[in-house]
Short mmCIF file of C-alpha atoms and ligand atoms in Angstrom, two decimals:
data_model
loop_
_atom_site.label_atom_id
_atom_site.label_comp_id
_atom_site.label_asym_id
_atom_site.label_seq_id
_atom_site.Cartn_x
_atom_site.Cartn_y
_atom_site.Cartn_z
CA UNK A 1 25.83 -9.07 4.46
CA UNK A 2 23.78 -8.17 7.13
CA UNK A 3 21.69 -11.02 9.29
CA UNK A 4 18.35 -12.09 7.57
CA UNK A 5 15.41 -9.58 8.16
CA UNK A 6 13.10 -11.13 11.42
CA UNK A 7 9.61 -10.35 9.80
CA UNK A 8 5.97 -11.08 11.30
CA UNK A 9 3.38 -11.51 8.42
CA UNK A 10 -0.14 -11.19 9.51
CA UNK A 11 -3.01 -12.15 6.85
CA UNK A 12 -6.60 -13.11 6.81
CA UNK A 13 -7.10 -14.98 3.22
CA UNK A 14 -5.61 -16.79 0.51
CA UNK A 15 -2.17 -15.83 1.30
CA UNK A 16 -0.88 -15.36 -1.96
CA UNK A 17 1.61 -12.46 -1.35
CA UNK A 18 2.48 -14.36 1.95
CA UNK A 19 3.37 -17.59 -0.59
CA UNK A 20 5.41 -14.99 -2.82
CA UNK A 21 7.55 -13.81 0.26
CA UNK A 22 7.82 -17.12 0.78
CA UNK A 23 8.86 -18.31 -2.45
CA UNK A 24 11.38 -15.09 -3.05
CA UNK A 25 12.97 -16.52 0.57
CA UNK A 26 13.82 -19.79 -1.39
CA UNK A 27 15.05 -18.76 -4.58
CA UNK A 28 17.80 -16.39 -2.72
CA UNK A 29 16.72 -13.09 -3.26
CA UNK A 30 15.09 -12.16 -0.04
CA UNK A 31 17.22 -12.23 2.48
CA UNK A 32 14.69 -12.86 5.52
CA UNK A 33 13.40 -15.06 8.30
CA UNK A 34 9.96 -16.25 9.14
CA UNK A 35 9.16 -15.45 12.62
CA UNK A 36 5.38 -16.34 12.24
CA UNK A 37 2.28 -15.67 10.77
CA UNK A 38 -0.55 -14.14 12.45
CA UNK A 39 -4.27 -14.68 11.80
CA UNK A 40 -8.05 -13.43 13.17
CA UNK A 41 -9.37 -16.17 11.01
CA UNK A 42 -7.91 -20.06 12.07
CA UNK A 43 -9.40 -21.57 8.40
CA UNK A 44 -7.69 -18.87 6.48
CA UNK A 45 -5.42 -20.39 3.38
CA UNK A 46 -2.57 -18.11 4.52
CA UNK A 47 -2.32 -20.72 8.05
CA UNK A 48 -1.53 -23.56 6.06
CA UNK A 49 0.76 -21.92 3.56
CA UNK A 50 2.44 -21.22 6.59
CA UNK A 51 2.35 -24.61 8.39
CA UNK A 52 3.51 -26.33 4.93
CA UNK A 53 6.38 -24.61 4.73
CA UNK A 54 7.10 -24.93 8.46
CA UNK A 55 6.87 -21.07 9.74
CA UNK A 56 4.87 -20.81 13.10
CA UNK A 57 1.63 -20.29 12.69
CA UNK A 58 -1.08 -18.91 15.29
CA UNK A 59 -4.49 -17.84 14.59
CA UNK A 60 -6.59 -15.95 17.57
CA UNK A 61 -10.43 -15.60 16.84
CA UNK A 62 -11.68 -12.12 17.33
CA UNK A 63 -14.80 -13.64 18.79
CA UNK A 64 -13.23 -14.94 21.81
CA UNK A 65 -12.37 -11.41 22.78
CA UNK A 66 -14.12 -8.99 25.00
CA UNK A 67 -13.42 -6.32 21.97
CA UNK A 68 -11.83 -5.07 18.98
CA UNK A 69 -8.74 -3.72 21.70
CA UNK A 70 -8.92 -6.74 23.93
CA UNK A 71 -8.29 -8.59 20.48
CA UNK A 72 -5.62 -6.92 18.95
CA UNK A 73 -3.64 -6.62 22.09
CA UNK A 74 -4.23 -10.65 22.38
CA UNK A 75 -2.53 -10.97 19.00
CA UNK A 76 0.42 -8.17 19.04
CA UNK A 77 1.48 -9.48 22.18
CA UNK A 78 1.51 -13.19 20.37
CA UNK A 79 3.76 -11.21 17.88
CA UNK A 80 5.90 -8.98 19.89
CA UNK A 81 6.57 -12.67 21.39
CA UNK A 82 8.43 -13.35 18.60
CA UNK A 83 10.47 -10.35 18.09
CA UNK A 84 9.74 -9.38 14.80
CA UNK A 85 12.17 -6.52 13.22
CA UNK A 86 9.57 -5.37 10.44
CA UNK A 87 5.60 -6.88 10.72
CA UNK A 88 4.26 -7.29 7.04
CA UNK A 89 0.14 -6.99 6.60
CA UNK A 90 -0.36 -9.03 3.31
CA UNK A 91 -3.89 -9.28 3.18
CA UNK A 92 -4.52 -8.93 7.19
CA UNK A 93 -8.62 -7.38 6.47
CA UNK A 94 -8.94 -6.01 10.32
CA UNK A 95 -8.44 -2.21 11.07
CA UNK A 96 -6.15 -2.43 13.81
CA UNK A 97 -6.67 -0.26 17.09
CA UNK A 98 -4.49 2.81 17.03
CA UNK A 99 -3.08 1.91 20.89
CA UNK A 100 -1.39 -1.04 19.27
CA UNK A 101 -0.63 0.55 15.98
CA UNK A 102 0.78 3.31 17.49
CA UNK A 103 3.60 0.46 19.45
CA UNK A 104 4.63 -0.33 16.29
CA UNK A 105 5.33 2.69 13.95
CA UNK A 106 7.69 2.92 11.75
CA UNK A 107 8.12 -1.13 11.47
CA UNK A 108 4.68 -2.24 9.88
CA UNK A 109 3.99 -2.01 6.39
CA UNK A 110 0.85 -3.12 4.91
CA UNK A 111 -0.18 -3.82 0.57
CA UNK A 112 -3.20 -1.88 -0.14
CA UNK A 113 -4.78 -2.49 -3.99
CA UNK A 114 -4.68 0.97 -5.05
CA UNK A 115 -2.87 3.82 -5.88
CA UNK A 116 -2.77 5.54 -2.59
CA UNK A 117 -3.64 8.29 -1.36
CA UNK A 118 -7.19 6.87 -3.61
CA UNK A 119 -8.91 4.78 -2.53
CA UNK A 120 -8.86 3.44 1.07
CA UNK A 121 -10.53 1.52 2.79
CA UNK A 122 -12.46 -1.48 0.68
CA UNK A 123 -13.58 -2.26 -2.46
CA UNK A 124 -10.72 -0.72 -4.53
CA UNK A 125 -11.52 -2.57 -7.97
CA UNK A 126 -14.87 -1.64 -7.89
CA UNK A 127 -14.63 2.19 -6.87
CA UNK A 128 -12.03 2.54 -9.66
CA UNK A 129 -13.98 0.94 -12.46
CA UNK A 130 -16.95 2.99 -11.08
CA UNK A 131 -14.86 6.30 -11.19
CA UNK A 132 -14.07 5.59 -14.79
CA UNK A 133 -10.00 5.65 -13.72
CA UNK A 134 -7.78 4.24 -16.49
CA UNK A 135 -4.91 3.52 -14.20
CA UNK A 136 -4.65 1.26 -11.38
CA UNK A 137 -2.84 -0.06 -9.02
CA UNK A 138 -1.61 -1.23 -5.19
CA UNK A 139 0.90 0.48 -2.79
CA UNK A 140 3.19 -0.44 -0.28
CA UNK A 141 2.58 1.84 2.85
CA UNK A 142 3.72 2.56 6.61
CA UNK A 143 1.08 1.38 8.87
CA UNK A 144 -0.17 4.46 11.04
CA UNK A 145 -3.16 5.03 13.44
CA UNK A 146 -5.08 6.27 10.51
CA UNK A 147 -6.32 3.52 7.67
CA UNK A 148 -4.31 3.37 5.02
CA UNK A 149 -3.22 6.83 5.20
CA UNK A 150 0.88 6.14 6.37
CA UNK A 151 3.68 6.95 3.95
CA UNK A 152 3.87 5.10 1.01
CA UNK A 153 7.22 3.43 0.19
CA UNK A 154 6.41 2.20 -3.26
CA UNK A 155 3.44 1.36 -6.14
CA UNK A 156 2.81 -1.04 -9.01
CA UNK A 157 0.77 0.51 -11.86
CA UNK A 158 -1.67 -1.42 -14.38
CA UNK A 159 -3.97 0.05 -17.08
CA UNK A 160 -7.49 -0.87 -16.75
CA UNK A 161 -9.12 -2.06 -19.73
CA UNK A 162 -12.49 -1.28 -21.27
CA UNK A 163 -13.50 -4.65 -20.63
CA UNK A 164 -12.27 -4.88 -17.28
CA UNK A 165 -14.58 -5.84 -14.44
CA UNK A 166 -13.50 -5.63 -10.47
CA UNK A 167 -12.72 -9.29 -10.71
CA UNK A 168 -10.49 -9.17 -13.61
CA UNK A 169 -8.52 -6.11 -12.29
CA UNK A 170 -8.06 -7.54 -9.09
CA UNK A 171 -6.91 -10.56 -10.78
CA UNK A 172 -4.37 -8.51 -12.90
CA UNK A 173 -3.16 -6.94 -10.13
CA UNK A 174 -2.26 -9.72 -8.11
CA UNK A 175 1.17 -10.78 -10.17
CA UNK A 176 2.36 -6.63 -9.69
CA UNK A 177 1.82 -6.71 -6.05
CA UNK A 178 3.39 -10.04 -5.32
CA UNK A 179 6.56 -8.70 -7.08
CA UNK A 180 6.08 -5.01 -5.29
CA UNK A 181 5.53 -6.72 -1.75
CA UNK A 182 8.74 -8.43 -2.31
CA UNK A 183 11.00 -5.91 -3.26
CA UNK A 184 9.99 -3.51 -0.90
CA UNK A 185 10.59 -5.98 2.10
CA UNK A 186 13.64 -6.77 0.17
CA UNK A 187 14.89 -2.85 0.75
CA UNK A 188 13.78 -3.56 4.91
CA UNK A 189 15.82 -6.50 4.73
CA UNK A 190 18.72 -4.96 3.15
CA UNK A 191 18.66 -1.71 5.70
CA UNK A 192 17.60 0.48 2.77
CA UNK A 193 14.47 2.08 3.95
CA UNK A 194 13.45 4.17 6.98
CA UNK A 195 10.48 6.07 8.16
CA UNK A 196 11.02 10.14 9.01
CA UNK A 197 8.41 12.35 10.08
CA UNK A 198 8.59 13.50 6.60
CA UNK A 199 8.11 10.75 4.48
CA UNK A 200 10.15 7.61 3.61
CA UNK A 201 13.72 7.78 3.54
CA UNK A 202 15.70 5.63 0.94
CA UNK A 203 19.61 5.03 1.79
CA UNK A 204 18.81 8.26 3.85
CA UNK A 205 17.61 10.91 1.51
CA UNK A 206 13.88 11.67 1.47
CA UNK A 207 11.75 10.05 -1.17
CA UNK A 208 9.76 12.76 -3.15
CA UNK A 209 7.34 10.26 -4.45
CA UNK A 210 6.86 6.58 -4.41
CA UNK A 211 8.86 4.15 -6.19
CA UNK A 212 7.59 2.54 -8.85
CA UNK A 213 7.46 -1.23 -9.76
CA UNK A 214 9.01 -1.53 -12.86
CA UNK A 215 8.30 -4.67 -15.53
CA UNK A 216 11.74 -6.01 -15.15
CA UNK A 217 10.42 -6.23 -10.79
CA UNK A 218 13.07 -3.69 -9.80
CA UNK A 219 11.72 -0.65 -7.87
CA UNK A 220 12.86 2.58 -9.40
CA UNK A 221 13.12 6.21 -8.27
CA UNK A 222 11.02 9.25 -10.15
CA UNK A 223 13.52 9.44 -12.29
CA UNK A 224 13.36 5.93 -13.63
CA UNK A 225 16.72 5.50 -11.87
CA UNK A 226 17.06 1.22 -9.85
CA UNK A 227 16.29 1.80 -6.84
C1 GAR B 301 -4.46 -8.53 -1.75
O1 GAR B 301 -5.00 -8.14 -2.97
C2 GAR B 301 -4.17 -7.33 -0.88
O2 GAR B 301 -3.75 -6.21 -1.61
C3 GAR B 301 -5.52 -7.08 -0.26
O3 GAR B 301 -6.01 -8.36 0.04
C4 GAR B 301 -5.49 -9.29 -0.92
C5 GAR B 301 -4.89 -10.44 -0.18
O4 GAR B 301 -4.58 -11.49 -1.07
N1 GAR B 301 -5.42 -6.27 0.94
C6 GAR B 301 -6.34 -5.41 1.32
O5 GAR B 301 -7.37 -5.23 0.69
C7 GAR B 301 -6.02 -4.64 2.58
N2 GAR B 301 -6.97 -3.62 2.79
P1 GAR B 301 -3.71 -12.72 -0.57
O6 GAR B 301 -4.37 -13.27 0.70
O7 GAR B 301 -3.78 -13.71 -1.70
O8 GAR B 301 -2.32 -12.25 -0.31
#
């Protein structure tokens, strides 16, 4: 069994995917270690999620920095300070200078709510209600320099309904990515999953397409094969 995964989790809301890492730590089946949790915004609910369940938590304010680089160097150097093996964005809502995304490559995921490559950027519910799309979804990508454009490792799928609206899909959604977020640190924490120039790599051999979130919460391969 190798040591517990050393993870960074940086988040600028409610911190409900942080809580689900969190709570997947405590019932056993995540084997990881909270090195702290990052924050532009000090009030955020993800902060005292943290603080209650006594991980380190540190929030800079982007205000009190010259700019958008003088800020994110302020707060990567806060978590290269605590020697993070894999940095997890769970709802961290700054684009982050390519300089410092550039340090860490290859050992920052992010969850986006969609089915990437569709729909960067913000908004997601209500550009896929809008586009008349009757699948939906969030992804679990590589951060890289360019927004929400790195490789993806893996993707929970919903339907949308005729009734739907951008708050109920988002609030759909929500249960899938909690689950997806924690099985894909779950393969980082159990040495499963590495970044190539070509794509992901599962137990070394190139992924041809996403995994999928299955409803049992495994992650499965295109052939429906556990992950
Ligand atoms: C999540 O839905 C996540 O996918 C989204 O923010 C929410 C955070 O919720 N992230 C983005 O939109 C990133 N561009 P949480 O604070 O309850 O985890």
């Amino acid at each position: 069994m190798p040591a517990p995964l050393r993870i960074a989790v940086l988040a600028s809301g409610r911190g409900s995917n942080l809580a689900a890492l969190l709570a997947a730590r405590e019932a056993g089946s995540l084997p990881v270690e909270f090195a702290g949790v990052f924050s532009d915004r000090a009030a955020c609910g993800a902060l005292s999620i943290a603080r209650d369940a006594g991980v380190p938590a540190l929030a800079l304010s982007p205000r009190d920095h010259f700019d958008r680089l003088a800020f994110d160097e302020a707060l990567f150097a806060a978590v290269e300070a605590v020697q993070p093996a894999l940095i997890v964005c769970a709802g961290y809502m700054r684009i982050i200078e390519a300089v410092v995304v550039e340090r860490f490559e290859g050992r920052m995921i992010n969850i986006h709510p969609s089915l990437l490559p569709a729909y960067q950027g913000l908004r997601t519910h209500e550009r896929v209600l809008r586009a008349g799309d009757r699948v939906h979804g969030a992804s679990v990508h590589f951060v890289s320099a360019e927004l929400d454009a790195g490789a993806v490792i893996a993707q929970a799928r919903i339907a949308v309904g005729d009734g739907d609206t951008p708050e109920s899909l988002a609030r759909r959604l929500l249960p899938h990515e909690h689950r997806l977020l924690a099985a894909c640190v779950g393969l980082f924490a159990r040495r499963r999953v590495a970044p190539t120039p070509f794509g992901v790599a599962l137990d070394g051999a190139l992924l041809q397409e996403p995994l999928r979130l299955a409803d049992d919460g495994t992650l499965r391969d295109a052939a429906g094969g556990r992950a």
